[in-house]
JSON list of C-alpha atoms and ligand atoms in Angstrom, two decimals:
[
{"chain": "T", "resi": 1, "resn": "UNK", "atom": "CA", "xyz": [65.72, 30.11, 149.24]},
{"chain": "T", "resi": 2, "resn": "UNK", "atom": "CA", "xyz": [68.19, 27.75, 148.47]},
{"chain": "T", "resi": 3, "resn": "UNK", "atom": "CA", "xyz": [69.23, 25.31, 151.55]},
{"chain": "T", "resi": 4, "resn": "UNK", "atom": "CA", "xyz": [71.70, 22.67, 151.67]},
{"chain": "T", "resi": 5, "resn": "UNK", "atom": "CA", "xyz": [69.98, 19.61, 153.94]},
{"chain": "T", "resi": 6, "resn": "UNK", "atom": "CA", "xyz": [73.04, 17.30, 155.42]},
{"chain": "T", "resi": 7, "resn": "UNK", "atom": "CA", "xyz": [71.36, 13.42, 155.61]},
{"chain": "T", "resi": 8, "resn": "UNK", "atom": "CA", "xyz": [72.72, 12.21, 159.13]},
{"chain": "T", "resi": 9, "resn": "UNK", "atom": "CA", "xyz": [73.08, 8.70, 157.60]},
{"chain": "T", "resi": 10, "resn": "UNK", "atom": "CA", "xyz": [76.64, 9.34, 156.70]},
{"chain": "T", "resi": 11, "resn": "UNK", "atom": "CA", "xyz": [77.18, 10.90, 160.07]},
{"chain": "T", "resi": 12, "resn": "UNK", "atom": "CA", "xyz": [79.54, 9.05, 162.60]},
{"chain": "T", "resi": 13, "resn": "UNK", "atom": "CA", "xyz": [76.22, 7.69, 164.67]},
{"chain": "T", "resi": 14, "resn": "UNK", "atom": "CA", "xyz": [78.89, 7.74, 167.95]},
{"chain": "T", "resi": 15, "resn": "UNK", "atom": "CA", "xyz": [79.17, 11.64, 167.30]},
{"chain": "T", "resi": 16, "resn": "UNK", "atom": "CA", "xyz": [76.00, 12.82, 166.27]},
{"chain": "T", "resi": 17, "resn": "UNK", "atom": "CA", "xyz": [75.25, 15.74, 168.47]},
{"chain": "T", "resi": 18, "resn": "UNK", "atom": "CA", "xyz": [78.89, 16.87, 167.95]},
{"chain": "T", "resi": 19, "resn": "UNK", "atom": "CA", "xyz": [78.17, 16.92, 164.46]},
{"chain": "T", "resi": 20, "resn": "UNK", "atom": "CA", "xyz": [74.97, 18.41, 164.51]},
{"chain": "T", "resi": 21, "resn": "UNK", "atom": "CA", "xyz": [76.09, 21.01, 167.30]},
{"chain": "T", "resi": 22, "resn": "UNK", "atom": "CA", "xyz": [79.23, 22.11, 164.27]},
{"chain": "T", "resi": 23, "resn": "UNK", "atom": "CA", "xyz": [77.04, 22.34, 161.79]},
{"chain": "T", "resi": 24, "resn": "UNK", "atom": "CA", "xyz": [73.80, 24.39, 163.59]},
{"chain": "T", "resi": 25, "resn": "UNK", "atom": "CA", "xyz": [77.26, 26.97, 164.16]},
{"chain": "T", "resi": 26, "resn": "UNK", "atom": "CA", "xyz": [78.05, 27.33, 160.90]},
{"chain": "T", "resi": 27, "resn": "UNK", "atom": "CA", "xyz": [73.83, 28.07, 160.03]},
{"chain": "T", "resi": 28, "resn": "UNK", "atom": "CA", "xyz": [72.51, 25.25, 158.91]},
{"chain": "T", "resi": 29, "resn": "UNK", "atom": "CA", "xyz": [68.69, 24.99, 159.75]},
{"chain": "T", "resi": 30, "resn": "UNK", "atom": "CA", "xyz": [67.63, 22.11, 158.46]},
{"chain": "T", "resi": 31, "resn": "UNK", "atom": "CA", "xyz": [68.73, 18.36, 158.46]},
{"chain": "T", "resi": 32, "resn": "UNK", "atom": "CA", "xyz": [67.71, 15.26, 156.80]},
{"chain": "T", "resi": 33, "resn": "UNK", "atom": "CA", "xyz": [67.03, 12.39, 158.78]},
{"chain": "T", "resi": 34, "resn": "UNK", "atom": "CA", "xyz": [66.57, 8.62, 157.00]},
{"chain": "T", "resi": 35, "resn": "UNK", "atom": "CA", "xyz": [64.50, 6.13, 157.95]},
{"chain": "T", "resi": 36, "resn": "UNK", "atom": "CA", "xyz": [64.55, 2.68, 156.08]},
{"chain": "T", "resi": 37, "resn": "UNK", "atom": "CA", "xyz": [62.85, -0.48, 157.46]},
{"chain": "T", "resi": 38, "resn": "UNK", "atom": "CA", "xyz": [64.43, -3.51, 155.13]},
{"chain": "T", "resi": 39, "resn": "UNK", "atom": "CA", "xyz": [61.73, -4.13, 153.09]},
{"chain": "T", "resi": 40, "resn": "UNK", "atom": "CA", "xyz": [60.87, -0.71, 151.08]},
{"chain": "T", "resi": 41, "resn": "UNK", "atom": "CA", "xyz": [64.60, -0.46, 150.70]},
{"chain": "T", "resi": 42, "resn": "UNK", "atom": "CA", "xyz": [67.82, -3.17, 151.18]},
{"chain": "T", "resi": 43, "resn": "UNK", "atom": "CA", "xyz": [69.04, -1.59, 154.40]},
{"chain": "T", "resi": 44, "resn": "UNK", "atom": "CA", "xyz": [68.04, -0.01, 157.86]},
{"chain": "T", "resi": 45, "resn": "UNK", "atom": "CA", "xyz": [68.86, 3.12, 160.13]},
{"chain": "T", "resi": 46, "resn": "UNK", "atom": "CA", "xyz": [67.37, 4.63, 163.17]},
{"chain": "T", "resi": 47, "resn": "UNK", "atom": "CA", "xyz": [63.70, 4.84, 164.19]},
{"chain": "T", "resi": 48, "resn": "UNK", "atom": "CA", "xyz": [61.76, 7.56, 166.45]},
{"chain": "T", "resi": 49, "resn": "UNK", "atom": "CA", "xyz": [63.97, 7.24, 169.57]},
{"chain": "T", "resi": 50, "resn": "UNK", "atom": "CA", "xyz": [67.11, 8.63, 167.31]},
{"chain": "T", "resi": 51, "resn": "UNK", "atom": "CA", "xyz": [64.80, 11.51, 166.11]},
{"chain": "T", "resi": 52, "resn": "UNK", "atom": "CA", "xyz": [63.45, 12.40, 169.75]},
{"chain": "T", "resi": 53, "resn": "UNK", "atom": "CA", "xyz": [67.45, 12.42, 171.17]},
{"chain": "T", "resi": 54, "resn": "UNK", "atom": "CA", "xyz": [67.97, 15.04, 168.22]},
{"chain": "T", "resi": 55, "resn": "UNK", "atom": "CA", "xyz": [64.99, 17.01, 168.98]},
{"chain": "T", "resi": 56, "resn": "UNK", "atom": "CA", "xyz": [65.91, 18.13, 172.17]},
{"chain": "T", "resi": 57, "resn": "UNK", "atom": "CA", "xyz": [69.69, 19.32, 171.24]},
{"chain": "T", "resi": 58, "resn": "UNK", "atom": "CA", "xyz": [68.86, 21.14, 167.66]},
{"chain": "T", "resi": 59, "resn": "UNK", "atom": "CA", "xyz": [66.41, 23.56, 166.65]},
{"chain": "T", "resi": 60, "resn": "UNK", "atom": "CA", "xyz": [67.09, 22.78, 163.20]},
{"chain": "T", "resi": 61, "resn": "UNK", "atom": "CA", "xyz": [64.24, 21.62, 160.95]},
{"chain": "T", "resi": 62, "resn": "UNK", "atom": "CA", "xyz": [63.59, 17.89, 161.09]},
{"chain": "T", "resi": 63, "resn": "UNK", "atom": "CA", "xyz": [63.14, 16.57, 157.29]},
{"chain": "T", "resi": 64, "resn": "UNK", "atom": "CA", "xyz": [62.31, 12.64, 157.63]},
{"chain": "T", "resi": 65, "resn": "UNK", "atom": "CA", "xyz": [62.69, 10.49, 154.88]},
{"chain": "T", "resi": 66, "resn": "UNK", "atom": "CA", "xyz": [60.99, 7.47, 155.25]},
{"chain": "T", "resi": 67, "resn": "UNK", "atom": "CA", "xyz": [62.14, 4.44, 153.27]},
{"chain": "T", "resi": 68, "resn": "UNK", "atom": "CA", "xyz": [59.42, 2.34, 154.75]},
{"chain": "T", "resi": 69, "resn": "UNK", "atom": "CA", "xyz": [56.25, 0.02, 153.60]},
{"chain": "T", "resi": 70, "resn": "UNK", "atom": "CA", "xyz": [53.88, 0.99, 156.20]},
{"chain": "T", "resi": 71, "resn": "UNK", "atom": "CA", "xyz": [54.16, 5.54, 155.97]},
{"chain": "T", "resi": 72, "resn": "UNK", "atom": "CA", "xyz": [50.21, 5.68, 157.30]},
{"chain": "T", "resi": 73, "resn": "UNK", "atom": "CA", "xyz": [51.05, 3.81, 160.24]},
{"chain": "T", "resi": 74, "resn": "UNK", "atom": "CA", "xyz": [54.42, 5.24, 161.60]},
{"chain": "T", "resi": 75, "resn": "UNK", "atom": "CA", "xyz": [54.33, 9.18, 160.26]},
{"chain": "T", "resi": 76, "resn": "UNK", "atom": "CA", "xyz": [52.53, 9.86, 163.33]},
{"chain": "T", "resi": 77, "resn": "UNK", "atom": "CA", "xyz": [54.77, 8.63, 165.47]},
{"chain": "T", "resi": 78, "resn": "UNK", "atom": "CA", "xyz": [57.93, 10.25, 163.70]},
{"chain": "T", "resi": 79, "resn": "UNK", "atom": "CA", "xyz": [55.62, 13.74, 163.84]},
{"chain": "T", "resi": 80, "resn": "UNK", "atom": "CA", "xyz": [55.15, 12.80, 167.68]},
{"chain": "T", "resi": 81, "resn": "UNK", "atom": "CA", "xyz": [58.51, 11.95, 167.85]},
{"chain": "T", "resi": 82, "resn": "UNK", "atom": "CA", "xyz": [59.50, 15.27, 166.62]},
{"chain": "T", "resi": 83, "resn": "UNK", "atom": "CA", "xyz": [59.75, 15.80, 162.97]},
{"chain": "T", "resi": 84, "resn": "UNK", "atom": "CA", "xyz": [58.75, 19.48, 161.48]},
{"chain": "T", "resi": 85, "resn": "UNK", "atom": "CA", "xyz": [58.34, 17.55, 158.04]},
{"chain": "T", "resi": 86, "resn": "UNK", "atom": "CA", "xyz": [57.61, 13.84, 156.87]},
{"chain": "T", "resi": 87, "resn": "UNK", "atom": "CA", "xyz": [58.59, 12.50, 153.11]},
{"chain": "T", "resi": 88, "resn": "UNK", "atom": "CA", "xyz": [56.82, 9.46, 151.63]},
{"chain": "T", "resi": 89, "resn": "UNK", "atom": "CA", "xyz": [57.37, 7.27, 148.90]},
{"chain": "T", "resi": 90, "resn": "UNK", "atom": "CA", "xyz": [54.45, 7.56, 145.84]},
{"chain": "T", "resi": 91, "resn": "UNK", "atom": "CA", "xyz": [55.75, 3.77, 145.68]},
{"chain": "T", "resi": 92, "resn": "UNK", "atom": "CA", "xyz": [54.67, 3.26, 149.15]},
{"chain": "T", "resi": 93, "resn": "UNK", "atom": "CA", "xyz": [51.20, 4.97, 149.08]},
{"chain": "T", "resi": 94, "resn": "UNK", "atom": "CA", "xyz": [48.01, 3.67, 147.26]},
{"chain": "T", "resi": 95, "resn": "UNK", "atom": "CA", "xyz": [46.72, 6.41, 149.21]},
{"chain": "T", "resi": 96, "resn": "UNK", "atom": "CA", "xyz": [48.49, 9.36, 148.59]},
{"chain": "T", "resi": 97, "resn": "UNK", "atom": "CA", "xyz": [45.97, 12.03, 148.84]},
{"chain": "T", "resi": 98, "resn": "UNK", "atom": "CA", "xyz": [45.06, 10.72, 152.14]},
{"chain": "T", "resi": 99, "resn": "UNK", "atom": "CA", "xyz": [48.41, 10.20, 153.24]},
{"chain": "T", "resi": 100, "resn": "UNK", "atom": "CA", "xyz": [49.40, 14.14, 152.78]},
{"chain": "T", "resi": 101, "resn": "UNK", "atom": "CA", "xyz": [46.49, 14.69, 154.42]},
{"chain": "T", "resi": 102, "resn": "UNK", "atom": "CA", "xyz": [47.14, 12.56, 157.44]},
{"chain": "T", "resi": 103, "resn": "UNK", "atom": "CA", "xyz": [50.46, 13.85, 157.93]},
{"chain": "T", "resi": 104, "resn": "UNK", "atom": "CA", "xyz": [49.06, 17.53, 157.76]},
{"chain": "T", "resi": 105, "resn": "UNK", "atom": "CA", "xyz": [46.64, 16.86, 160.45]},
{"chain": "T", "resi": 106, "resn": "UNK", "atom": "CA", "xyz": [48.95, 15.89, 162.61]},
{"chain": "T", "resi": 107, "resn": "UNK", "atom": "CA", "xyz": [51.10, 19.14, 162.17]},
{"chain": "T", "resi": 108, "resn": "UNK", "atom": "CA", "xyz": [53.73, 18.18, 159.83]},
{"chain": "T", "resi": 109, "resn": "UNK", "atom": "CA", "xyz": [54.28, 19.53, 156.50]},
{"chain": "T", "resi": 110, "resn": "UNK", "atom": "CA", "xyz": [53.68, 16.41, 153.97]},
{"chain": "T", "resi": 111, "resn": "UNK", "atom": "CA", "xyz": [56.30, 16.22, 151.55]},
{"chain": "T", "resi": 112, "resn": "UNK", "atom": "CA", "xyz": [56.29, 13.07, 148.65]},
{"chain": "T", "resi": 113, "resn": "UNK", "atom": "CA", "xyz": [58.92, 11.18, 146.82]},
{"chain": "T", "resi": 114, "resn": "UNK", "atom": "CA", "xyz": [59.53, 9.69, 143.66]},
{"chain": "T", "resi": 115, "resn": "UNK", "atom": "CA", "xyz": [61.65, 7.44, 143.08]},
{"chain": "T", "resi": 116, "resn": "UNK", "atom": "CA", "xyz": [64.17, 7.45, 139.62]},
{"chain": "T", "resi": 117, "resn": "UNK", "atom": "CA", "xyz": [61.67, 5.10, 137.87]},
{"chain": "T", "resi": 118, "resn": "UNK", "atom": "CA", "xyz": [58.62, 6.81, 138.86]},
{"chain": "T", "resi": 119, "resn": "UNK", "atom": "CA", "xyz": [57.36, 9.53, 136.56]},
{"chain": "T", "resi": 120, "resn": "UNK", "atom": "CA", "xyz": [56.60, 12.79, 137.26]},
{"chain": "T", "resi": 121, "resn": "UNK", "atom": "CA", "xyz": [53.29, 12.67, 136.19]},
{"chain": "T", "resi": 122, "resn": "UNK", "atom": "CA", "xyz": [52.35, 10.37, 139.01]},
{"chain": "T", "resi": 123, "resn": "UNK", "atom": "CA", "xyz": [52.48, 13.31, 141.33]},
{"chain": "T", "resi": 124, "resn": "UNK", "atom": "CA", "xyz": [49.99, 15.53, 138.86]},
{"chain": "T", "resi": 125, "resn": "UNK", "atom": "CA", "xyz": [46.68, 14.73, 141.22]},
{"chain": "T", "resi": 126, "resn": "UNK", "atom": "CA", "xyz": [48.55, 15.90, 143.93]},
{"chain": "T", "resi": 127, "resn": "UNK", "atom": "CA", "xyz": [50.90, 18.73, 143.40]},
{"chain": "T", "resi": 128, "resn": "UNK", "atom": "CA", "xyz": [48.22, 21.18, 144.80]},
{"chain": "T", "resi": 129, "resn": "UNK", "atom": "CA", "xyz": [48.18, 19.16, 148.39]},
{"chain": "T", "resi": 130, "resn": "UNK", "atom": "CA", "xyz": [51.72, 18.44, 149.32]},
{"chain": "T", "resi": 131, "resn": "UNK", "atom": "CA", "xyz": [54.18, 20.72, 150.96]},
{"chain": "T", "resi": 132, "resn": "UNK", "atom": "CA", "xyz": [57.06, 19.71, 148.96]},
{"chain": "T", "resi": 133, "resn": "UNK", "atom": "CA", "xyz": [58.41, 17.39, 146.36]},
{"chain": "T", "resi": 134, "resn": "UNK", "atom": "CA", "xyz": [61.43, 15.46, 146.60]},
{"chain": "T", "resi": 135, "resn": "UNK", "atom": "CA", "xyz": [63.07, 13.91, 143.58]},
{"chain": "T", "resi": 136, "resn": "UNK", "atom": "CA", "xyz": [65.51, 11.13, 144.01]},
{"chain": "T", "resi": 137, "resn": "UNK", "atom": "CA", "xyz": [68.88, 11.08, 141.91]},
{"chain": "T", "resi": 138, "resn": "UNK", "atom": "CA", "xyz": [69.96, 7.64, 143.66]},
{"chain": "T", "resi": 139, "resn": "UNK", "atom": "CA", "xyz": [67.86, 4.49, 144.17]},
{"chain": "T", "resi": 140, "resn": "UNK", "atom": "CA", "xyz": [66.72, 5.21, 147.49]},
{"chain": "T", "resi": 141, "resn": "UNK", "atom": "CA", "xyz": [68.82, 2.49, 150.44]},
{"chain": "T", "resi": 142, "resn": "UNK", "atom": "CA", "xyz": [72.23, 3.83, 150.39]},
{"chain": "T", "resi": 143, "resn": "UNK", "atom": "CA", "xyz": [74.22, 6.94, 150.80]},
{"chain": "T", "resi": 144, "resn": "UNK", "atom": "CA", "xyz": [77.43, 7.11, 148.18]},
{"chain": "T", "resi": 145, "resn": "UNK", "atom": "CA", "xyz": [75.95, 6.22, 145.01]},
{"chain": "T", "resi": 146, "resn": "UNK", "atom": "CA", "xyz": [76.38, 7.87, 142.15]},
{"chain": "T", "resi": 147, "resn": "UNK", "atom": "CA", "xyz": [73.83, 10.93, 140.62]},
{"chain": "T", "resi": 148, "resn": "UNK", "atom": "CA", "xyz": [71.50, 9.93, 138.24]},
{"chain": "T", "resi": 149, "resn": "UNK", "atom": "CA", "xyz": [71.25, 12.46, 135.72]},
{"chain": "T", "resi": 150, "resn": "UNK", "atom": "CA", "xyz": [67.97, 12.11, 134.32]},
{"chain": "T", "resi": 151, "resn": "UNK", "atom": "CA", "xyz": [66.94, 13.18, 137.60]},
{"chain": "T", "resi": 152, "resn": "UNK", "atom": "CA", "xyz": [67.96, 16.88, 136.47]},
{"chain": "T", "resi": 153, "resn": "UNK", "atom": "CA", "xyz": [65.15, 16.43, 133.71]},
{"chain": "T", "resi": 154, "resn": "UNK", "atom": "CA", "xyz": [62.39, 15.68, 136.26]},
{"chain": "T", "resi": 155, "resn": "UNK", "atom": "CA", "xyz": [63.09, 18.35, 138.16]},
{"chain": "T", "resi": 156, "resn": "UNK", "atom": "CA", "xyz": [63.11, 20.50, 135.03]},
{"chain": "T", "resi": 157, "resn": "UNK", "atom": "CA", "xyz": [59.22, 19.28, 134.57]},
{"chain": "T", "resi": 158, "resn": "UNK", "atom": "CA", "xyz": [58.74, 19.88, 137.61]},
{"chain": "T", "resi": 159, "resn": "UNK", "atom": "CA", "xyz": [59.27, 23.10, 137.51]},
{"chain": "T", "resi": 160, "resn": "UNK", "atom": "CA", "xyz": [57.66, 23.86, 134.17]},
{"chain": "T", "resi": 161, "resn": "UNK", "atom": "CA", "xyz": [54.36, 22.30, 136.20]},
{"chain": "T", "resi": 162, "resn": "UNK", "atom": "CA", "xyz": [54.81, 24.04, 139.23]},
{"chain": "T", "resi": 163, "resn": "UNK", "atom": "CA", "xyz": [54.95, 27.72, 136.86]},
{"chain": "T", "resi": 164, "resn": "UNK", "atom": "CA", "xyz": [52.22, 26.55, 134.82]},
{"chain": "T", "resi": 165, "resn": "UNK", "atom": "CA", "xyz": [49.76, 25.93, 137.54]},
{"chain": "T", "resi": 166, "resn": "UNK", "atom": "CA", "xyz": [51.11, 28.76, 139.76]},
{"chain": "T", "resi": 167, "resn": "UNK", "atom": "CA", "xyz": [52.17, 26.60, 142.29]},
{"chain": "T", "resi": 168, "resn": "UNK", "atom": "CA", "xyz": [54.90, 27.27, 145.21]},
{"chain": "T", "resi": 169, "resn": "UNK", "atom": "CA", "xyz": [56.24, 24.23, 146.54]},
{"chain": "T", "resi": 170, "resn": "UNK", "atom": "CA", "xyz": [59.94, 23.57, 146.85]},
{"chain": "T", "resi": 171, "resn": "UNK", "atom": "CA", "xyz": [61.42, 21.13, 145.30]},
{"chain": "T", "resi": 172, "resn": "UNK", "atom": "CA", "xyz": [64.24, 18.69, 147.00]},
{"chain": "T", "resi": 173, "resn": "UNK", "atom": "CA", "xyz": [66.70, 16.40, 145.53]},
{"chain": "T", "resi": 174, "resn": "UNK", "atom": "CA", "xyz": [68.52, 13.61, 147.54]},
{"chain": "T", "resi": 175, "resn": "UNK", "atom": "CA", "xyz": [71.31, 11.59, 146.39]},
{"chain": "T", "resi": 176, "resn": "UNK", "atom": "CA", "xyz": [75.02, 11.69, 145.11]},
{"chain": "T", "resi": 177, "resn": "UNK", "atom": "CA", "xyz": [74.89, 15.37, 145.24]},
{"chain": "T", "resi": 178, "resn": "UNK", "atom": "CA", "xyz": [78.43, 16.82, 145.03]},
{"chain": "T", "resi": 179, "resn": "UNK", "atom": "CA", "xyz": [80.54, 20.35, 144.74]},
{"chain": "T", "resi": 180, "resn": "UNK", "atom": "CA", "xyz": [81.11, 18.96, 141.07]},
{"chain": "T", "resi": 181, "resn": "UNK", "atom": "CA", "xyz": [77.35, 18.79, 140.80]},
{"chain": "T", "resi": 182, "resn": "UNK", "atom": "CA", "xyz": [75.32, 21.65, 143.12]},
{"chain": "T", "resi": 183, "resn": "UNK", "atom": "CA", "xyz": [75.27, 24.52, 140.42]},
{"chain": "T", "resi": 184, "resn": "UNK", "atom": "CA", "xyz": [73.36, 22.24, 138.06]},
{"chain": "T", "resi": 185, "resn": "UNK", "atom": "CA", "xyz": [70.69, 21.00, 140.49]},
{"chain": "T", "resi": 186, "resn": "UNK", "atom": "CA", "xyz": [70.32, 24.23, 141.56]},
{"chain": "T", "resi": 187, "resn": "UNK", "atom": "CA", "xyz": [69.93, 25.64, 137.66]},
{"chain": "T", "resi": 188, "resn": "UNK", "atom": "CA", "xyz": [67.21, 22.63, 137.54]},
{"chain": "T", "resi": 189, "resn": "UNK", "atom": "CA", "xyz": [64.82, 24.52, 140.13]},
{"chain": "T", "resi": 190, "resn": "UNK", "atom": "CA", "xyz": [66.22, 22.73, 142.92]},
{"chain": "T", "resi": 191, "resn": "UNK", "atom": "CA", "xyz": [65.68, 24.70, 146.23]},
{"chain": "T", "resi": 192, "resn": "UNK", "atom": "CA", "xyz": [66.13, 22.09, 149.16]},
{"chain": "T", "resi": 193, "resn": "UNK", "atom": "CA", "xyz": [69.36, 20.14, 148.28]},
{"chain": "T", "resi": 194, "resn": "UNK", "atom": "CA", "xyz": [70.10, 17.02, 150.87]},
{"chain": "T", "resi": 195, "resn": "UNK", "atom": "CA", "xyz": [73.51, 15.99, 150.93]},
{"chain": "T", "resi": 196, "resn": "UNK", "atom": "CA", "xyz": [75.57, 13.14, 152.90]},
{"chain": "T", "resi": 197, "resn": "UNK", "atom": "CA", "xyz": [78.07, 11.62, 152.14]},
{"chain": "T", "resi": 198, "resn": "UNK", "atom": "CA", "xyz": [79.67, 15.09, 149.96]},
{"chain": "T", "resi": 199, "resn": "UNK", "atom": "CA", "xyz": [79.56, 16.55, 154.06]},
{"chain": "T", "resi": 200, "resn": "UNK", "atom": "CA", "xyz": [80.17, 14.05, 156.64]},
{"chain": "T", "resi": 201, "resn": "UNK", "atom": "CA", "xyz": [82.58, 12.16, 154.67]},
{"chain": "T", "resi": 202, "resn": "UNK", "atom": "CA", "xyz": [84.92, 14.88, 154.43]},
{"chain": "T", "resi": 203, "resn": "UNK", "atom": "CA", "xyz": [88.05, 16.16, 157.44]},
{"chain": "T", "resi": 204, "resn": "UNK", "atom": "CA", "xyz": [85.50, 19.07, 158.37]},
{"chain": "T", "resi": 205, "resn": "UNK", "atom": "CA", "xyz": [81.86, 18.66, 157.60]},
{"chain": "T", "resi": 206, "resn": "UNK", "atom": "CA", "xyz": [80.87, 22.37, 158.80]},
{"chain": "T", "resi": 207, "resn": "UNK", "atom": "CA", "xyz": [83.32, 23.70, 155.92]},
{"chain": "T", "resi": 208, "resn": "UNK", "atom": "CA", "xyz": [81.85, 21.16, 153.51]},
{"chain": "T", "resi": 209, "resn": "UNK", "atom": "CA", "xyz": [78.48, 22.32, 154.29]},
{"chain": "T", "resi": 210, "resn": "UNK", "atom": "CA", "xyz": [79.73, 26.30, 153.54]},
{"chain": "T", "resi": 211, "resn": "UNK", "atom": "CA", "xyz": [80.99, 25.54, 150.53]},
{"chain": "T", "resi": 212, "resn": "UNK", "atom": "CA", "xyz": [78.24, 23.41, 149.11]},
{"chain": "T", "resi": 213, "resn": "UNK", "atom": "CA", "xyz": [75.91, 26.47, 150.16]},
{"chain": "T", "resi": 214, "resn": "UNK", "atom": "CA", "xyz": [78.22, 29.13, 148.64]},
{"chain": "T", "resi": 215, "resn": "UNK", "atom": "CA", "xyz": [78.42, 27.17, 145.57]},
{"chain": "T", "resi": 216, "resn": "UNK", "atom": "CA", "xyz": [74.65, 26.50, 145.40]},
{"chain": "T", "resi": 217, "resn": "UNK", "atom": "CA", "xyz": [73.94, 30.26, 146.63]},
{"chain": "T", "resi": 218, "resn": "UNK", "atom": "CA", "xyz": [76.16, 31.42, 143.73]},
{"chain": "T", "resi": 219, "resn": "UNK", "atom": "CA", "xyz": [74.30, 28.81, 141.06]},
{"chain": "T", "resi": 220, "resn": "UNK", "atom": "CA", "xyz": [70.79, 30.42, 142.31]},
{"chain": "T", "resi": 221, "resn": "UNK", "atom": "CA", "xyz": [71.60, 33.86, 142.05]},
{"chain": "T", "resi": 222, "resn": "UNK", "atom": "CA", "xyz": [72.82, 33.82, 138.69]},
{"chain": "T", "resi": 223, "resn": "UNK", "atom": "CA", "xyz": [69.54, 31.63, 137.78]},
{"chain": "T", "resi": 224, "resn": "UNK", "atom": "CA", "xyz": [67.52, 34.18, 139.18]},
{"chain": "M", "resi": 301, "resn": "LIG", "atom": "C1", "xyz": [69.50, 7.41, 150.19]},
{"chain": "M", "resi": 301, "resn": "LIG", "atom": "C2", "xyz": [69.14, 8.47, 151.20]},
{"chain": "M", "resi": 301, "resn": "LIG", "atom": "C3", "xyz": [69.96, 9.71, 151.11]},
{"chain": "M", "resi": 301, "resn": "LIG", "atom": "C4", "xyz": [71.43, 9.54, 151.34]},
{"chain": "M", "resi": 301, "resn": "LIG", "atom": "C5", "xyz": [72.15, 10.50, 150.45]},
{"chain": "M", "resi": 301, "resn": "LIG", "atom": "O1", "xyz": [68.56, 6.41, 150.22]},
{"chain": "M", "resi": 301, "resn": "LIG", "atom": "O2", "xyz": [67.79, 8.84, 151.05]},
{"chain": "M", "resi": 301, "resn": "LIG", "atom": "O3", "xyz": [69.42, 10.74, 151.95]},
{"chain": "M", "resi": 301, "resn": "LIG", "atom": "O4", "xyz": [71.82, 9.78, 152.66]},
{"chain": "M", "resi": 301, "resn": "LIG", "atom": "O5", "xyz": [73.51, 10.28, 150.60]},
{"chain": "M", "resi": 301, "resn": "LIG", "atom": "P1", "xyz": [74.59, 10.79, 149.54]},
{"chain": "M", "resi": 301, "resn": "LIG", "atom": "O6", "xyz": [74.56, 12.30, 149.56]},
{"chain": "M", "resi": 301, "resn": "LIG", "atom": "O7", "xyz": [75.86, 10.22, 150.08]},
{"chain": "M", "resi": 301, "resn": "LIG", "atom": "O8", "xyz": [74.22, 10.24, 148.20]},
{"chain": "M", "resi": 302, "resn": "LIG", "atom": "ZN1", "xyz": [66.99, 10.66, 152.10]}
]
């Protein structure tokens, strides 16, 4: 099923729950949630006591994205803190299989990311273990920037791997997704779409979020 995932990091941080509250009306079930620590990435956001506030006002899905060195040592406390599922960085973990594991144990679903330099194949040992896969079309640090388009061609591998080992997981995208953009990620094998700046940046972000699922709705059922 095809879901459109707003990131909260181009939210207006004084009006979160407002936000959130407008877009839970309008069905959205699951929301992206950044976390970046200045080293991984060039920037920072919100930690666990952000993601705990949010917890107790939505029921939507909690997908956190963590931009961060140290994944082993803080997914717990994001999990404890409330996430449903936890995303790190290949870059980030000489450990990976463990990693998923970890975060699985702890009763989150494990989801890894590449980043646009990082290959595809670098997830082959481990496509079996995680949850999910998310590919990013940006260089991971800032909402705003611009799709990378060969982005659509690892997700088109992707895919091709996932059929030819009968696997299930759903794969995500995250970055300088737009309306102009949505049917072709989507045609890709895209499932879980995360979107910020194309929602929050916009008069009414509960209407941007319909139309970016209509459009991406429309995109899967003509690829199915
Ligand atoms: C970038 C973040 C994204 C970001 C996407 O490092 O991981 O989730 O919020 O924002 P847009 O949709 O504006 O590119
Ligand atoms: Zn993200």
């Amino acid at each position: 099923m095809v879901e459109i995932l707003p990131s909260i990091l181009a939210a207006d941080f004084a009006r979160l729950g407002e936000q959130i509250a407008a877009l839970e009306t309008v069905g959205c079930h699951m929301l992206h949630f950044d976390v970046m620590d200045g080293h991984f990435v060039p920037n920072f956001t919100v930690g666990p006591p952000v993601l705990e506030s949010l917890r107790k006002i939505t029921r939507m899905t909690l997908d956190v994205h963590l931009m961060i060195t140290d994944p082993d040592r803080y997914a717990p406390i994001f999990i404890e803190a409330g996430a449903d599922q936890v995303l790190v960085h290949q870059e980030t973990c000489p450990h990976l299989d463990r990693t998923l594991r970890m975060i699985q144990s702890e009763g989150a679903r494990a989801g890894v990311v590449i980043n646009p330099a990082t290959p595809v194949s670098m997830l082959d040992e481990v496509l079996d273990i995680a949850d999910y896969v998310l590919v990013m079309s940006v260089n991971p640090g800032f909402g705003g920037q611009r799709f990378i388009p060969n982005a659509l061609d690892k997700v088109r591998r992707l895919t091709a791997r996932k059929r030819d080992r009968g696997l299930q997981f759903p794969i995500e995208i995250d970055g300088g997704v737009t309306k102009e953009n949505v049917a072709n990620v989507v045609n890709a094998g895209v499932e879980w779409i995360v979107t910020g700046s194309s929602i929050f940046h916009t008069v009414n972000p509960a209407a941007a979020f319909e139309e970016l699922l209509q459009l991406a709705r429309e995109a899967c059922a003509v690829r199915v």
